[in-house]
Each structure stands twice: as C-alpha cells, then as structure tokens.
C-alpha cells in the first residue's frame, strides 16, 4: 500500500485590503476561476520568486 506523504506545516499571512482593493482581487480571481485565497497565494509566490531572482543577480554581480 502506498503511504501518504505527511502534510507540510503551513503559516498564515494576513493582508488588509480596502474595499476597492478587495473588489479588484475578487474580480481577477473570478476571471481566472480561482478562489481569492488561491489567487492571492499564487500572486504572492510569483512576486517573491521574481524578487528573489533579482536579488540573487545583484549579489552575483558584486
């Protein structure tokens, strides 16, 4: 029998948005047929990866 992998521990991030910001995120998430939480998670991770690559390049150019 195949064993289940243990779930990774998770940390919660809270973000406070204005009503207008929340509406914009909600519309974008709906357009992608995603939940707001999944949409925000994807956006945050993509931005973090992009910023991390940029920082690594700066360090390598020292």
CSV table of N, CA and C in Angstrom, one decimal, residues 55-62:
chain,number,residue,atom,x,y,z
A,55,UNK,N,17.4,39.7,-6.6
A,55,UNK,CA,18.3,39.9,-5.6
A,55,UNK,C,19.6,39.0,-5.8
A,56,UNK,N,19.4,37.8,-6.2
A,56,UNK,CA,20.5,36.9,-6.4
A,56,UNK,C,21.4,37.4,-7.5
A,57,UNK,N,20.8,37.9,-8.6
A,57,UNK,CA,21.6,38.5,-9.7
A,57,UNK,C,22.4,39.7,-9.2
A,58,UNK,N,21.8,40.5,-8.3
A,58,UNK,CA,22.6,41.7,-7.8
A,58,UNK,C,23.8,41.2,-7.0
A,59,UNK,N,23.5,40.2,-6.1
A,59,UNK,CA,24.6,39.7,-5.3
A,59,UNK,C,25.7,39.1,-6.2
A,60,UNK,N,25.4,38.3,-7.2
A,60,UNK,CA,26.3,37.7,-8.1
A,60,UNK,C,27.2,38.8,-8.8
A,61,UNK,N,26.6,39.9,-9.0
A,61,UNK,CA,27.3,41.0,-9.8
A,61,UNK,C,28.2,41.8,-8.9
A,62,UNK,N,28.3,41.5,-7.6
A,62,UNK,CA,29.2,42.3,-6.7
A,62,UNK,C,30.6,42.1,-7.0
